XYZ file of C-alpha atoms in Angstrom:
543
model
C 0.000 0.000 0.000
C 1.346 3.427 -0.959
C 2.202 5.835 1.850
C 0.026 8.972 1.822
C 1.920 12.268 1.726
C 0.474 15.683 2.496
C 1.574 18.931 0.870
C 1.938 21.978 3.087
C 2.583 25.214 1.190
C 4.043 28.212 3.010
C 4.646 30.489 -0.002
C 2.383 33.166 1.486
C 4.244 33.195 4.808
C 7.827 31.903 4.520
C 7.959 32.617 0.783
C 6.947 36.226 1.387
C 10.223 36.691 3.295
C 12.176 36.289 0.048
C 14.022 39.511 -0.773
C 12.215 41.258 -3.617
C 8.754 39.824 -2.925
C 5.964 41.976 -1.541
C 2.585 40.313 -1.962
C -0.440 42.572 -1.949
C -3.640 41.402 -0.289
C -5.079 40.545 -3.698
C -1.875 38.688 -4.609
C -2.259 36.516 -1.525
C -5.887 35.747 -2.333
C -5.031 34.908 -5.955
C -2.173 32.617 -4.917
C -4.439 30.885 -2.414
C -6.861 30.058 -5.218
C -4.060 28.758 -7.456
C -2.717 26.528 -4.692
C -6.166 25.182 -3.891
C -6.867 24.461 -7.564
C -3.584 22.552 -7.749
C -4.583 20.398 -4.794
C -2.421 21.579 -1.879
C -3.520 19.942 1.361
C -2.518 22.881 3.574
C -1.944 26.558 2.824
C -0.087 28.474 5.510
C -1.304 31.953 4.669
C 0.435 34.243 7.143
C 0.820 35.423 10.711
C -2.350 37.320 11.666
C -0.691 38.903 14.696
C 2.265 40.338 12.808
C 0.766 42.882 10.379
C -2.574 44.404 9.269
C -2.351 42.856 5.763
C -2.321 39.307 7.104
C -5.138 40.127 9.503
C -7.180 41.490 6.582
C -6.319 38.430 4.505
C -7.791 36.006 7.035
C -10.962 38.063 7.181
C -11.391 38.016 3.394
C -10.247 34.417 3.064
C -13.408 33.358 4.857
C -15.217 34.129 1.594
C -12.989 31.841 -0.475
C -14.636 28.625 -1.523
C -11.628 26.360 -1.079
C -12.247 22.874 -2.452
C -9.129 21.032 -1.307
C -6.879 23.012 0.996
C -7.034 23.516 4.742
C -6.163 27.120 5.587
C -3.540 27.522 8.325
C -2.802 30.551 10.495
C 0.810 30.739 11.680
C 2.052 31.982 15.024
C 4.206 31.070 18.003
C 3.802 29.468 21.392
C 2.899 31.847 24.183
C 5.548 34.200 25.535
C 7.444 33.255 28.681
C 5.870 33.839 32.054
C 2.360 34.834 30.950
C -0.856 32.857 30.717
C -1.698 31.610 27.243
C -5.094 33.344 27.285
C -3.347 36.683 27.918
C -0.963 36.498 24.942
C -2.219 38.886 22.206
C -0.729 36.912 19.328
C -2.404 33.726 20.576
C -5.703 35.579 20.536
C -5.029 36.895 17.015
C -4.530 33.306 15.855
C -7.853 32.392 17.387
C -9.524 35.377 15.696
C -8.231 34.252 12.285
C -10.795 31.470 12.595
C -8.916 28.900 10.505
C -9.488 25.165 10.914
C -5.764 24.620 11.519
C -3.063 26.516 13.404
C 0.721 26.202 13.106
C 2.819 27.172 16.119
C 6.588 27.605 16.033
C 8.261 26.322 19.188
C 11.864 26.401 20.377
C 13.704 23.065 20.499
C 17.324 24.263 20.664
C 18.722 24.859 24.154
C 21.163 27.465 22.838
C 18.345 29.526 21.319
C 16.108 29.211 24.368
C 18.789 30.477 26.737
C 20.537 33.074 24.540
C 17.580 34.607 22.665
C 14.399 33.688 24.498
C 16.096 34.240 27.891
C 13.992 31.698 29.693
C 14.469 28.319 31.311
C 14.207 24.965 29.601
C 11.294 24.081 31.882
C 9.390 27.250 31.046
C 9.838 26.505 27.342
C 8.281 23.063 27.954
C 5.394 24.789 29.714
C 4.975 27.181 26.781
C 4.704 24.270 24.345
C 2.197 22.363 26.475
C -0.009 25.360 27.289
C -0.145 26.622 23.686
C -0.873 23.258 22.084
C -3.471 22.361 24.713
C -5.207 25.744 24.319
C -5.811 25.291 20.588
C -6.812 21.671 20.956
C -9.446 22.817 23.449
C -10.661 25.142 20.670
C -10.934 22.087 18.348
C -8.157 23.266 16.019
C -5.869 20.984 14.069
C -2.467 21.801 15.547
C 0.849 21.599 13.666
C 3.899 22.311 15.808
C 6.955 23.599 13.929
C 9.993 22.400 15.889
C 12.330 25.302 15.138
C 16.055 24.493 14.888
C 15.154 20.880 15.601
C 18.213 19.289 14.001
C 20.654 21.800 15.547
C 18.954 21.256 18.889
C 19.014 17.474 18.577
C 22.730 17.454 17.795
C 23.423 19.617 20.877
C 20.973 18.088 23.352
C 18.897 15.188 22.018
C 17.366 14.406 25.423
C 15.805 17.869 25.645
C 14.361 17.630 22.136
C 12.756 14.330 23.117
C 11.256 16.047 26.181
C 9.782 18.777 23.954
C 8.236 16.166 21.669
C 6.723 14.250 24.580
C 5.207 17.425 26.035
C 3.625 18.255 22.673
C 2.191 14.740 22.416
C 0.805 14.975 25.939
C -0.940 18.234 24.984
C -2.604 16.592 21.961
C -0.513 17.824 19.016
C -1.609 16.530 15.593
C 1.723 16.881 13.801
C 5.257 17.899 14.729
C 7.248 19.270 11.802
C 11.005 18.963 12.179
C 12.682 22.158 10.979
C 16.173 22.616 9.559
C 15.832 26.317 10.226
C 19.408 27.345 9.417
C 19.587 25.040 6.391
C 22.919 23.646 7.544
C 22.122 19.984 8.129
C 23.416 17.340 5.719
C 21.152 14.652 4.195
C 22.656 11.779 6.158
C 22.085 13.690 9.418
C 18.474 14.399 8.441
C 17.936 10.701 7.784
C 19.527 9.473 11.012
C 17.793 11.966 13.318
C 14.392 11.603 11.638
C 14.577 7.822 11.866
C 15.455 8.083 15.557
C 12.414 10.256 16.248
C 10.090 8.076 14.136
C 11.231 4.949 15.965
C 10.834 6.499 19.407
C 7.398 7.981 18.635
C 5.855 5.579 16.083
C 2.341 7.033 16.429
C 3.415 10.670 16.095
C 2.765 12.224 12.680
C 5.892 14.002 11.506
C 6.575 16.735 8.971
C 9.696 18.272 7.455
C 10.584 21.935 6.867
C 13.971 22.595 5.230
C 15.841 25.730 4.236
C 18.238 25.843 1.305
C 21.371 27.478 2.702
C 23.524 24.510 1.632
C 21.540 23.865 -1.587
C 20.142 20.743 0.113
C 16.552 21.619 0.996
C 14.988 19.312 -1.612
C 17.464 16.480 -0.943
C 16.953 16.802 2.819
C 13.179 16.765 2.433
C 13.371 13.598 0.318
C 15.563 11.977 2.964
C 13.022 12.892 5.638
C 10.175 11.383 3.603
C 12.147 8.169 3.232
C 12.807 8.248 6.991
C 9.216 8.500 8.134
C 7.654 11.952 7.690
C 4.337 12.360 5.890
C 3.851 16.163 5.839
C 6.096 18.095 3.442
C 6.485 21.834 3.964
C 7.910 24.098 1.283
C 7.221 26.935 -1.113
C 6.553 27.255 -4.829
C 9.815 27.958 -6.694
C 11.727 27.695 -3.406
C 10.978 31.275 -2.334
C 12.036 32.031 1.241
C 14.366 33.965 3.479
C 18.103 33.960 2.741
C 18.659 31.146 0.215
C 15.045 30.046 0.211
C 12.979 27.070 1.306
C 12.521 23.585 -0.075
C 11.052 23.929 -3.568
C 7.707 22.126 -3.604
C 7.728 22.068 -7.410
C 10.857 19.913 -7.502
C 9.773 17.856 -4.495
C 6.412 16.970 -6.012
C 7.976 16.086 -9.362
C 10.637 13.924 -7.721
C 8.169 12.076 -5.516
C 5.588 11.535 -8.250
C 7.844 10.769 -11.196
C 11.207 9.528 -9.960
C 10.420 6.900 -7.339
C 10.701 3.609 -9.190
C 8.253 1.830 -6.910
C 5.764 4.750 -6.700
C 5.659 4.159 -2.960
C 4.004 7.485 -2.230
C 0.541 8.834 -2.923
C -0.875 12.362 -2.994
C -4.498 13.401 -3.141
C -6.093 12.808 -6.549
C -6.179 16.503 -7.523
C -2.379 16.841 -7.516
C -0.992 16.302 -11.013
C 2.671 16.661 -11.968
C 1.562 17.888 -15.398
C 0.252 21.089 -13.768
C 3.571 22.046 -12.178
C 4.978 24.252 -14.959
C 1.837 26.357 -15.115
C 1.634 26.693 -11.329
C 5.294 27.668 -11.120
C 4.962 30.321 -13.830
C 1.659 31.688 -12.541
C 3.058 32.290 -9.059
C 6.335 33.681 -10.435
C 4.288 36.209 -12.411
C 2.323 37.275 -9.338
C 5.528 37.502 -7.292
C 7.074 39.555 -10.120
C 10.199 37.389 -9.844
C 11.163 35.929 -13.250
C 11.303 32.155 -13.107
C 14.884 30.963 -13.508
C 15.413 29.528 -16.984
C 17.481 26.724 -15.464
C 14.839 25.796 -12.868
C 14.568 22.012 -12.638
C 11.547 20.495 -14.387
C 9.724 23.780 -15.120
C 12.329 26.275 -16.407
C 12.607 27.236 -20.059
C 15.991 25.498 -20.232
C 14.964 22.341 -18.354
C 14.493 20.474 -21.638
C 16.554 22.719 -23.908
C 19.226 21.110 -26.083
C 22.073 22.980 -27.752
C 24.919 20.564 -28.473
C 24.629 18.887 -31.871
C 25.472 15.397 -30.572
C 22.777 15.662 -27.905
C 20.144 16.811 -30.364
C 21.002 14.058 -32.821
C 20.452 11.521 -30.050
C 17.233 13.190 -28.881
C 15.826 12.911 -32.398
C 16.311 9.139 -32.240
C 15.518 8.446 -28.581
C 14.568 11.278 -26.238
C 15.508 9.265 -23.128
C 19.176 9.607 -24.040
C 19.277 13.218 -22.782
C 15.908 13.735 -21.044
C 15.269 12.070 -17.700
C 11.488 12.404 -18.178
C 9.160 13.483 -20.967
C 8.760 17.294 -20.749
C 4.981 16.934 -20.960
C 4.980 14.995 -17.667
C 5.413 18.324 -15.869
C 3.621 20.457 -18.466
C 6.847 21.726 -20.027
C 8.127 21.367 -23.596
C 11.346 20.573 -25.406
C 13.388 23.393 -26.926
C 16.092 22.952 -29.543
C 18.594 25.803 -29.463
C 20.345 26.965 -32.617
C 23.918 28.229 -32.360
C 27.410 27.735 -33.741
C 27.482 24.465 -31.780
C 24.512 23.164 -33.743
C 24.626 20.042 -35.825
C 22.326 18.841 -38.537
C 19.675 17.661 -36.087
C 19.411 21.026 -34.247
C 18.714 22.900 -37.421
C 16.404 20.336 -38.971
C 14.325 19.898 -35.814
C 14.017 23.634 -35.179
C 13.142 24.269 -38.832
C 10.569 21.468 -38.750
C 9.025 23.004 -35.636
C 8.584 26.211 -37.681
C 7.149 24.321 -40.659
C 10.278 24.844 -42.783
C 12.429 22.436 -44.780
C 16.220 22.817 -44.920
C 17.042 19.533 -46.622
C 18.082 21.247 -49.872
C 20.156 24.072 -48.384
C 21.276 22.750 -45.013
C 24.989 23.510 -45.432
C 24.354 27.099 -46.497
C 22.127 27.635 -43.457
C 24.680 26.081 -41.097
C 27.541 28.126 -42.582
C 25.496 31.322 -42.178
C 24.708 30.516 -38.552
C 28.365 29.950 -37.724
C 29.403 33.129 -39.547
C 26.765 35.218 -37.756
C 27.618 33.808 -34.325
C 31.303 34.444 -34.967
C 30.469 38.110 -35.624
C 28.484 38.418 -32.391
C 24.962 37.237 -33.166
C 23.329 34.756 -30.783
C 20.420 32.897 -32.349
C 19.576 30.501 -29.512
C 17.241 33.078 -27.900
C 16.102 34.653 -31.155
C 13.947 32.111 -32.942
C 12.517 34.852 -35.175
C 15.942 35.678 -36.587
C 16.638 31.967 -37.126
C 13.380 31.610 -39.031
C 14.212 34.627 -41.201
C 17.697 33.250 -41.889
C 16.236 29.939 -43.083
C 13.653 31.705 -45.220
C 16.246 33.965 -46.820
C 18.173 30.876 -47.954
C 15.093 29.517 -49.713
C 15.284 30.427 -53.422
C 11.521 31.107 -53.420
C 11.765 33.745 -50.681
C 10.587 37.227 -51.635
C 10.708 39.881 -48.902
C 7.552 41.888 -48.310
C 9.575 45.093 -48.376
C 13.077 46.372 -49.063
C 14.849 49.148 -47.187
C 16.175 51.814 -49.535
C 17.470 54.311 -46.985
C 17.382 55.101 -43.259
C 18.555 58.316 -41.615
C 18.499 59.085 -37.878
C 19.124 62.517 -36.420
C 19.348 63.334 -32.736
C 19.278 66.516 -30.687
C 21.806 69.173 -31.659
C 23.447 69.884 -28.305
C 25.136 72.983 -29.701
C 21.792 74.719 -29.964
C 20.767 76.880 -26.993
C 17.778 76.205 -24.769
C 17.914 72.435 -25.084
C 15.404 70.658 -22.888
C 13.874 67.253 -22.346
C 11.134 67.856 -24.926
C 13.586 67.663 -27.835
C 12.937 64.710 -30.162
C 14.940 62.366 -32.362
C 13.953 62.102 -36.021
C 13.952 58.996 -38.191
C 13.558 59.060 -41.975
C 12.748 55.748 -43.640
C 12.498 55.065 -47.368
C 11.307 51.578 -48.327
C 9.820 49.747 -51.286
C 6.904 47.324 -51.432
C 6.728 45.675 -54.849
C 7.085 48.690 -57.175
C 5.783 51.284 -54.731
C 7.925 53.472 -52.514
C 7.087 55.003 -49.149
C 9.187 57.826 -47.711
C 8.253 58.810 -44.149
C 9.442 60.792 -41.158
C 8.725 60.015 -37.508
C 9.808 61.579 -34.234
C 10.231 60.174 -30.737
C 12.251 60.795 -27.590
C 14.790 58.100 -28.545
C 16.376 57.125 -31.880
C 15.271 53.465 -31.788
C 11.704 54.414 -30.924
C 11.714 56.951 -33.773
C 13.017 54.280 -36.168
C 10.356 51.804 -35.046
C 7.589 54.376 -35.497
C 8.869 55.312 -38.955
C 9.004 51.685 -40.105
C 5.518 51.044 -38.773
C 4.175 54.190 -40.379
C 5.659 53.353 -43.781
C 4.497 49.730 -43.740
C 1.007 50.570 -42.473
C 0.256 52.231 -45.805
C 0.589 48.820 -47.447
C -0.295 46.495 -44.563
C -2.756 48.121 -42.117
C -2.469 45.247 -39.634
C 1.134 46.306 -38.907
C -0.297 49.042 -36.682
C -1.338 46.328 -34.201
C 2.130 44.796 -33.895
C 3.850 45.756 -30.649
C 7.469 45.938 -29.572
C 7.233 44.219 -26.169
C 10.875 44.112 -25.034
C 14.226 45.631 -26.014
C 17.603 44.611 -24.561
C 21.142 45.698 -25.333
C 24.348 43.873 -24.416
C 27.997 44.722 -25.095
C 30.051 41.863 -26.535
C 33.584 43.268 -26.203
C 33.528 46.019 -23.536
C 37.324 46.355 -23.638
C 36.865 48.323 -26.865
C 34.937 50.983 -24.936
C 32.897 53.238 -27.244
C 33.924 51.150 -30.275
C 32.507 47.959 -28.735
C 30.160 45.688 -30.647
C 26.539 45.950 -29.529
C 24.006 43.133 -29.603
C 20.351 44.174 -29.698
C 17.577 41.708 -28.796
C 13.973 42.614 -29.554
C 10.779 40.813 -28.642
C 7.681 41.667 -30.674
C 4.092 40.632 -30.254
C 0.784 40.414 -32.058
C -2.301 39.206 -30.210
C -1.031 36.226 -28.161
C 2.020 35.528 -30.375
C 5.596 36.492 -29.410
C 8.840 36.250 -31.383
C 12.390 37.480 -30.867
C 14.894 38.882 -33.316
C 18.467 40.049 -32.949
C 20.947 42.465 -34.508
C 24.659 42.981 -33.977
C 26.974 45.832 -35.001
C 29.423 48.391 -33.639
C 26.602 50.847 -34.423
C 23.637 50.455 -32.078
C 21.263 52.014 -34.614
C 22.341 49.528 -37.272
C 21.986 46.619 -34.829
C 18.508 47.835 -33.882
C 17.592 48.202 -37.547
C 18.615 44.596 -38.271
C 16.440 43.289 -35.450
C 13.479 45.530 -36.286
C 13.505 44.762 -40.009
C 13.592 41.009 -39.391
C 10.746 41.369 -36.893
C 8.523 43.271 -39.347
C 9.360 40.858 -42.180
C 8.389 37.920 -39.991
C 5.156 39.595 -38.917
C 4.186 40.145 -42.550
C 4.972 36.529 -43.446
C 2.768 35.248 -40.632
C -0.064 37.759 -40.426
C -0.201 40.258 -43.323
C -2.987 40.213 -45.907
C -1.299 41.105 -49.200
C -4.631 42.052 -50.706
C -4.537 45.139 -48.494
C -1.521 46.662 -50.230
C -1.897 50.170 -51.594
C -2.689 50.176 -55.300
C -2.531 53.808 -56.309
C 0.478 56.059 -55.685
C 3.903 54.931 -56.720
C 5.559 57.194 -54.125
C 3.900 57.831 -50.769
C 5.507 60.833 -49.036
C 4.781 61.826 -45.439
C 5.500 64.813 -43.315
C 6.613 64.923 -39.704
C 4.497 63.241 -37.041
């Protein structure tokens, strides 16, 4: 029979302590719904006694129609030397009105004496009184044993006393915490097994921090050693180096255990992990790491030609699981390291055939990358390169001339309202458009001029957007003569594509990327029947 495991998410509490994250009240409510939809068993939503936002959250959360998750309010055992009923933060936990409460308790003698400044006996009293109080209120009670592994290594007998007191008070679960993240996997296993053997009826959990890059490994060791409740956060958010990443933990436990010895509730599906990870990263406004295991953009990305050739024959050679198992997808990168398989597979993905001109395409890629281009993150430029090598390719437009002028700083009374001017002359079939556009920056002016000229022939161009623009310097040692690489992302409706340019002239590099982007848009979306049919030359004045 498979062992049942329970998922305990603390993204809204521990994850919110990650530097750079500041969840609004609405963010917290939205994340709660995402976690419940995924099938989390417990959602630790915050500390109602610590700040007004968390207090407001618990009030509004009462209106959430959670289908799977048990909402948990987090707090601490009572303070030393006061009655539990008189502790304000205990009362705030009660006011949160959640079915479950998590209390952090001290298990490390060093911490109790040096920080809490109380006796070991009083700490035992604090644990008993606090647990018993909430059990009398019919709450499910999870006790977080803070610094448990550090405490056990220093004074195991006292940690055992703390556990026994919690059991005597009626605790439902004791979660063993590697609070400093400094415990090694073999220590986690040994100590957890010792506790599980001494208290076979006690339900145990695990809560690991990632200071040694071991939070996921330590959590897996704890599961194998007897715990059934797994605490962590989505994407590993948390204080310092973060918490155990539930995304990786779930994937490992569901997909990597050969005997499938563990079972989650039926709602939890590994195939939903990539979407959950990205959705919460977007709310947190923390870009998901491309190299994130299982769910990152690079998790199933292949660049080396030998690897890609093998993948084309048998994906298991360089993929430990099928990308779809976690809702991700394979990506074949194109670069100077590419072999035949990289280019053919990427071209096939785009609906293109390079069988007749493969060598010319490969030679062009290597030449471009040698000069500073990087096609692996610019699939739009790769597609245009392949198309340009097709003898049937006819561009939708040709650039005849581009001129950019900037502010004349020798003129008096210069101010921030001065504009840059771009003049673009291009040809569509036998018709010429000659336009001028102005903007606060030269690249923006160029983009506006190109769009204005092309809109006369292809009205839908007006709806294409430039969604991102990045500049990097390839050889900074050359100072102002350095080569500049420009990366542009463009969008139309829900579609996105990236193009790239490279030159020692940033305007020229931007022009290369912009022209490829507009050409690609016209290939994919333009209606040629909309082209202008009257004037041979279409002049325009200033915008």
